[in-house]
Amino acid sequence: MTTASRERHRHPLLSKLGTAGFWAAAALPLALAMLLLATLAQLSPARADDDATCGGKNLLTELEKSDPAKYAKFLSDGDKVENGHSIFWKIEKPGVKTSWLLGTMHVTDPRVLVMPKGAAEADAKADTIIVESDEILDENKATAAILSRPELTMLANGATISSLLPAADASKLEAGLAKRGIPLGAVSRMQPWMISSVVASPACELARKAKGAKFLDQKIATEAAAAGKQVKGLETLVEQLQAMADLPAAFHLKSLIETLELGDKMNDVVETMTDLYLSGNVGATMAMLKVVTPDGDDADSDSDYASFEQRIILDRNKVMAERAAPILANGNVFMAVGALHLSGNQGLVELLRSQGFTLTAVD
């Protein structure tokens, strides 16, 4: 397909929006969400627009009207994803007390903080709580652990983010950060994925975090620890940051600029993902991201997507499943991890089934 032809087939609202920025916004690891709490308190003043939603609109609603064929492709692709229509699962094994698995979003949106029917009760009755990283219980220790590996957060050898970008993109970065109340100098030595973690969230989300609101995983872990329960993590924050560092630098720089270019439309991206999550249709998230971004016949975009999915989702799924299995073997566990890790033939639901557990979706 020629460039001109591809332009005619893109969704009109999103024809200029980048692909990498969408993926990064959808699947930032818990470590980066955690770092936002500390970073934003210093860099970005709280905003008044911290109500329940960020004012975004569902991109799929508009896509259904403007491009029915693309919308039909989204529905078809989403339906093909195994275990993609539930965020809450029962985990069973003969002779072992029932455990539970909840897919989460790493956000403070009050709608997301209300768990699906039966999940709060299962959480309350569980002996052990599993989250992606138990280091979220102590922000000081978490920060110290991350700072012990400065190469994961800071550029080396005196480099600055501006020196890694073409002049035009460096200007976009400075302007985009200024719009968010963040001086370029304050983040100039940070790795691009750290800066992306700041600019990928809408202002209302940043405001809630800056005021101390907890995202769902953190809320679950904190309440469990206060109740004297065991809280176990499946990864360290350093491991999560390493996953981001393992992706090519060019991808991160591209993602950073594209995320900035999204501007206020990031609200629409987040709102669309939130609506899918609240409906339980998390398996359609990646299908949505691909169908609302430029057509996926570009070789570089396909390669970016495959690398991102492999390192940030699939590789980590295997680690989570392996580390969760011996804890789940004791029974009466409530496990809460990012919803994107649940679905697909290499998702946590299938991986735990392969270890002898029976998982059943809870409607």
Coordinates of C-alpha atoms in Angstrom, one line a residue:
M1 CA 0.0 0.0 0.0
T2 CA 1.4 3.4 -0.9
T3 CA 1.8 6.2 1.6
A4 CA -1.1 8.2 0.0
S5 CA -3.3 5.2 0.0
R6 CA -2.5 4.4 3.6
E7 CA -3.4 8.0 4.6
R8 CA -6.9 7.6 3.0
H9 CA -7.6 4.5 5.0
R10 CA -6.6 5.8 8.4
H11 CA -9.0 6.9 11.0
P12 CA -9.3 10.7 10.5
L13 CA -8.9 11.6 14.2
L14 CA -5.8 9.4 14.6
S15 CA -4.0 9.7 11.3
K16 CA -1.1 11.6 12.8
L17 CA -0.8 9.7 16.1
G18 CA 2.1 7.4 16.6
T19 CA 2.0 3.7 17.4
A20 CA 4.8 3.3 19.9
G21 CA 3.3 5.9 22.2
F22 CA 0.0 4.0 22.4
W23 CA 1.8 0.7 23.3
A24 CA 3.9 2.4 26.0
A25 CA 0.8 4.1 27.5
A26 CA -1.1 0.7 27.6
A27 CA 1.5 -1.4 29.3
L28 CA 3.9 0.7 31.4
P29 CA 5.2 -1.7 34.1
L30 CA 4.2 -1.2 37.7
A31 CA 7.7 0.2 38.4
L32 CA 7.1 3.2 36.2
A33 CA 3.7 3.8 37.6
M34 CA 5.4 3.7 41.0
L35 CA 8.1 6.2 40.0
L36 CA 5.4 8.6 38.8
L37 CA 4.4 9.1 42.4
A38 CA 7.8 10.4 43.4
T39 CA 8.7 12.2 40.1
L40 CA 5.5 14.1 39.7
A41 CA 5.4 15.4 43.2
Q42 CA 8.7 17.2 42.4
L43 CA 8.1 18.1 38.7
S44 CA 4.4 18.6 37.9
P45 CA 2.1 20.7 40.0
A46 CA -1.3 19.2 40.8
R47 CA -4.1 20.2 38.6
A48 CA -7.7 21.0 39.5
D49 CA -9.1 18.6 36.9
D50 CA -8.7 15.5 39.1
D51 CA -12.3 14.3 39.0
A52 CA -13.4 10.7 38.3
T53 CA -12.6 10.8 34.6
C54 CA -10.1 12.7 32.5
G55 CA -12.7 14.0 30.0
G56 CA -11.6 11.6 27.3
K57 CA -13.9 9.9 24.8
N58 CA -14.0 6.3 23.7
L59 CA -12.2 6.1 20.4
L60 CA -14.0 2.9 19.4
T61 CA -17.4 4.7 19.5
E62 CA -16.2 7.1 16.9
L63 CA -14.4 4.4 14.9
E64 CA -17.6 2.4 14.7
K65 CA -19.3 5.4 13.0
S66 CA -16.5 6.6 10.8
D67 CA -14.9 3.3 9.7
P68 CA -17.2 0.3 10.2
A69 CA -14.8 -2.0 8.5
K70 CA -12.0 -1.2 10.9
Y71 CA -14.3 -1.5 13.8
A72 CA -15.4 -4.9 12.6
K73 CA -11.7 -5.9 12.4
F74 CA -11.3 -4.8 16.0
L75 CA -14.2 -6.9 17.1
S76 CA -12.9 -9.9 15.2
D77 CA -9.4 -9.6 16.4
G78 CA -10.4 -9.1 20.0
D79 CA -12.7 -12.2 19.9
K80 CA -9.8 -14.3 18.8
V81 CA -7.8 -13.6 22.0
E82 CA -8.0 -16.5 24.4
N83 CA -9.3 -15.8 27.9
G84 CA -9.8 -12.2 26.9
H85 CA -13.3 -11.6 28.3
S86 CA -12.8 -11.5 32.0
I87 CA -10.6 -9.7 34.5
F88 CA -11.5 -12.0 37.5
W89 CA -10.7 -15.7 37.7
K90 CA -11.2 -18.5 40.1
I91 CA -8.1 -20.7 40.6
E92 CA -8.6 -24.3 41.7
K93 CA -6.6 -27.5 42.3
P94 CA -7.6 -30.7 44.0
G95 CA -6.8 -30.6 47.7
V96 CA -5.9 -26.9 47.7
K97 CA -8.1 -24.0 48.9
T98 CA -9.5 -21.9 46.1
S99 CA -7.5 -18.9 45.1
W100 CA -8.3 -15.9 42.9
L101 CA -6.7 -13.9 40.1
L102 CA -7.7 -10.2 39.3
G103 CA -6.4 -8.2 36.4
T104 CA -5.8 -4.6 37.3
M105 CA -5.0 -1.2 35.7
H106 CA -2.2 0.7 37.3
V107 CA -4.3 3.8 37.7
T108 CA -6.1 5.7 40.5
D109 CA -9.3 6.2 38.5
P110 CA -12.1 5.7 41.1
R111 CA -14.0 3.5 38.6
V112 CA -11.1 1.1 38.4
L113 CA -10.7 1.0 42.2
V114 CA -14.1 -0.6 42.5
M115 CA -13.3 -4.3 42.0
P116 CA -15.7 -6.6 40.1
K117 CA -18.4 -8.5 42.0
G118 CA -16.9 -11.0 44.4
A119 CA -13.3 -9.8 44.1
A120 CA -13.4 -7.6 47.2
E121 CA -14.8 -10.5 49.3
A122 CA -12.1 -12.9 47.9
D123 CA -9.5 -10.3 48.7
A124 CA -10.7 -9.9 52.3
K125 CA -10.8 -13.6 52.9
A126 CA -7.4 -14.5 51.4
D127 CA -4.5 -15.4 53.6
T128 CA -1.9 -14.2 51.1
I129 CA -1.9 -11.4 48.5
I130 CA 0.3 -11.5 45.4
V131 CA 1.1 -8.3 43.4
E132 CA 3.6 -7.7 40.7
S133 CA 6.1 -6.2 43.2
D134 CA 5.8 -6.0 46.9
E135 CA 8.3 -3.2 46.9
I136 CA 5.3 -0.8 46.3
L137 CA 4.6 -1.1 50.1
D138 CA 7.6 1.1 51.0
E139 CA 8.2 3.9 48.6
N140 CA 11.6 4.8 50.3
K141 CA 12.9 1.3 49.9
A142 CA 11.5 1.1 46.3
T143 CA 13.3 4.3 45.4
A144 CA 16.6 3.1 47.0
A145 CA 16.4 -0.2 45.1
I146 CA 15.9 1.7 41.8
L147 CA 18.6 4.2 42.5
S148 CA 21.0 1.3 43.1
R149 CA 20.9 0.8 39.3
P150 CA 21.3 4.3 37.9
E151 CA 21.9 3.1 34.4
L152 CA 18.2 2.1 34.3
T153 CA 17.0 5.6 35.1
M154 CA 19.7 8.0 34.0
L155 CA 21.7 8.5 30.8
A156 CA 25.4 7.7 31.0
N157 CA 28.6 9.7 30.1
G158 CA 27.1 13.1 30.4
A159 CA 24.5 12.6 27.7
T160 CA 21.2 14.5 27.7
I161 CA 17.9 13.5 26.2
S162 CA 18.1 16.5 23.8
S163 CA 21.5 15.3 22.5
L164 CA 19.9 12.0 21.5
L165 CA 17.1 13.6 19.5
P166 CA 17.0 15.6 16.2
A167 CA 16.8 19.3 16.9
A168 CA 13.1 19.4 15.8
D169 CA 12.2 16.6 18.2
A170 CA 14.2 18.1 21.0
S171 CA 12.1 21.3 20.6
K172 CA 8.9 19.3 20.7
L173 CA 10.1 17.6 23.9
E174 CA 10.9 21.0 25.6
A175 CA 7.5 22.4 24.5
G176 CA 5.6 19.3 25.5
L177 CA 7.2 19.2 28.9
A178 CA 6.7 22.9 29.5
K179 CA 2.9 22.5 28.7
R180 CA 2.9 20.0 31.6
G181 CA 4.8 22.3 33.9
I182 CA 8.0 20.4 33.8
P183 CA 11.3 22.2 32.9
L184 CA 13.4 20.2 30.4
G185 CA 16.4 20.7 32.7
A186 CA 14.8 18.7 35.5
V187 CA 14.6 15.6 33.4
S188 CA 17.3 16.1 30.8
R189 CA 19.5 13.3 32.2
M190 CA 16.7 10.8 32.5
Q191 CA 16.4 7.7 30.3
P192 CA 13.6 8.3 27.7
W193 CA 11.4 5.6 29.3
M194 CA 11.5 7.5 32.5
I195 CA 10.4 10.7 30.8
S196 CA 7.7 8.8 29.0
S197 CA 6.3 7.5 32.3
V198 CA 5.7 11.1 33.3
V199 CA 4.1 12.3 30.0
A200 CA 2.0 9.2 29.2
S201 CA -0.5 9.8 32.0
P202 CA -3.3 12.4 31.6
A203 CA -3.2 15.4 33.9
C204 CA -6.1 14.2 36.1
E205 CA -4.3 11.0 36.8
L206 CA -1.1 12.8 37.6
A207 CA -2.9 15.1 39.9
R208 CA -4.5 12.3 41.9
K209 CA -1.1 10.6 42.2
A210 CA 0.6 13.8 43.3
K211 CA -2.1 14.1 46.0
G212 CA -1.3 10.7 47.3
A213 CA -4.0 8.6 45.7
K214 CA -3.1 4.9 45.4
F215 CA -3.5 2.9 42.2
L216 CA -5.4 -0.4 42.5
D217 CA -2.5 -2.8 43.0
Q218 CA -1.0 -0.5 45.6
K219 CA -4.3 -0.1 47.4
I220 CA -4.8 -3.9 47.6
A221 CA -1.2 -4.5 48.8
T222 CA -1.3 -1.7 51.4
E223 CA -4.6 -2.8 52.9
A224 CA -3.5 -6.4 53.1
A225 CA -0.2 -5.4 54.9
A226 CA -2.2 -3.3 57.3
A227 CA -4.4 -6.3 58.0
G228 CA -1.3 -8.4 58.8
K229 CA -1.5 -10.6 55.7
Q230 CA 1.4 -11.8 53.7
V231 CA 2.1 -9.7 50.6
K232 CA 4.3 -11.4 48.0
G233 CA 5.7 -9.9 44.8
L234 CA 6.5 -11.7 41.6
E235 CA 9.1 -9.3 40.3
T236 CA 11.4 -6.6 41.6
L237 CA 11.1 -3.0 40.4
V238 CA 14.6 -3.3 39.0
E239 CA 13.5 -6.3 36.9
Q240 CA 10.6 -4.3 35.6
L241 CA 12.8 -1.4 34.7
Q242 CA 15.3 -3.8 33.1
A243 CA 12.6 -5.0 30.8
M244 CA 12.1 -1.5 29.5
A245 CA 15.8 -1.0 29.2
D246 CA 16.1 -4.1 27.1
L247 CA 14.1 -2.6 24.3
P248 CA 16.0 -0.6 21.6
A249 CA 16.8 3.0 22.5
A250 CA 15.4 4.1 19.1
F251 CA 12.0 2.6 20.2
H252 CA 12.0 4.6 23.4
L253 CA 12.9 7.9 21.8
K254 CA 10.2 7.3 19.1
S255 CA 7.7 6.4 21.8
L256 CA 8.6 9.5 23.9
I257 CA 8.0 12.0 21.0
E258 CA 4.9 10.2 19.8
T259 CA 3.5 10.3 23.3
L260 CA 4.1 14.0 23.5
E261 CA 2.4 14.5 20.1
L262 CA -0.7 12.7 21.4
G263 CA -1.3 15.7 23.7
D264 CA -4.8 15.8 25.1
K265 CA -5.7 12.9 22.9
M266 CA -4.0 10.7 25.5
N267 CA -7.2 11.2 27.5
D268 CA -9.0 9.4 24.7
V269 CA -6.6 6.5 24.7
V270 CA -6.8 6.1 28.4
E271 CA -10.6 6.4 28.4
T272 CA -10.9 3.8 25.7
M273 CA -8.6 1.3 27.6
T274 CA -10.5 2.0 30.8
D275 CA -13.9 1.3 29.1
L276 CA -12.5 -2.0 27.8
Y277 CA -11.2 -2.9 31.2
L278 CA -14.5 -2.1 33.0
S279 CA -16.4 -4.2 30.5
G280 CA -14.0 -7.1 31.2
N281 CA -12.9 -7.1 27.5
V282 CA -9.1 -6.8 28.2
G283 CA -8.2 -9.2 25.5
A284 CA -9.2 -6.6 23.0
T285 CA -6.8 -3.9 24.3
M286 CA -3.9 -4.7 21.9
A287 CA -6.4 -5.2 19.1
M288 CA -7.8 -1.8 19.8
L289 CA -4.3 -0.2 19.9
K290 CA -3.5 -1.6 16.5
V291 CA -6.8 -0.8 14.9
V292 CA -6.9 2.9 15.9
T293 CA -3.2 3.6 15.0
P294 CA -1.9 3.8 11.5
D295 CA -2.3 0.6 9.4
G296 CA 0.0 -2.1 10.5
D297 CA 1.7 -2.9 7.2
D298 CA 4.7 -0.9 8.0
A299 CA 7.6 -3.3 8.7
D300 CA 9.2 -1.1 11.4
S301 CA 5.9 -0.8 13.3
D302 CA 5.3 -4.5 13.1
S303 CA 8.8 -5.1 14.5
D304 CA 8.3 -2.5 17.3
Y305 CA 5.0 -4.1 18.3
A306 CA 6.4 -7.6 18.3
S307 CA 9.5 -6.6 20.4
F308 CA 7.4 -4.6 22.8
E309 CA 4.8 -7.4 23.3
Q310 CA 7.5 -10.1 23.8
R311 CA 9.7 -8.2 26.3
I312 CA 7.1 -6.2 28.3
I313 CA 4.3 -8.7 28.3
L314 CA 5.1 -12.3 27.3
D315 CA 8.5 -12.7 28.9
R316 CA 7.2 -11.3 32.1
N317 CA 4.2 -13.6 32.0
K318 CA 6.5 -16.6 32.2
V319 CA 8.4 -15.2 35.2
M320 CA 5.1 -14.3 37.0
A321 CA 3.6 -17.8 36.4
E322 CA 6.7 -19.6 37.6
R323 CA 7.0 -17.5 40.7
A324 CA 3.3 -17.6 41.5
A325 CA 2.9 -21.4 41.2
P326 CA 4.5 -22.3 44.6
I327 CA 2.6 -19.6 46.4
L328 CA -0.7 -20.7 44.8
A329 CA 0.0 -24.3 45.8
N330 CA -0.7 -23.2 49.4
G331 CA -4.2 -22.0 48.5
N332 CA -6.4 -19.1 49.6
V333 CA -4.4 -16.6 47.6
F334 CA -5.6 -13.3 46.0
M335 CA -3.4 -12.4 43.1
A336 CA -3.6 -9.0 41.4
V337 CA -1.5 -8.1 38.4
G338 CA -1.8 -6.0 35.3
A339 CA -4.8 -7.2 33.1
L340 CA -2.7 -7.3 30.0
H341 CA -0.8 -10.2 31.5
L342 CA -3.9 -12.4 31.8
S343 CA -5.2 -13.1 28.2
G344 CA -3.7 -14.8 25.1
N345 CA -2.3 -18.3 24.6
Q346 CA 0.9 -17.1 26.5
G347 CA -1.0 -15.2 29.2
L348 CA -1.1 -16.0 32.9
V349 CA -4.4 -17.9 32.7
E350 CA -3.1 -20.4 30.2
L351 CA 0.3 -20.6 31.9
L352 CA -1.2 -21.4 35.2
R353 CA -3.5 -24.0 33.6
S354 CA -0.3 -25.7 32.2
Q355 CA 0.9 -26.0 35.7
G356 CA -2.1 -28.0 36.8
F357 CA -4.5 -25.3 38.0
T358 CA -8.1 -25.0 36.8
L359 CA -9.0 -21.4 36.0
T360 CA -12.6 -20.3 35.5
A361 CA -13.8 -16.8 34.6
V362 CA -16.0 -15.2 37.2
D363 CA -18.8 -13.2 35.6

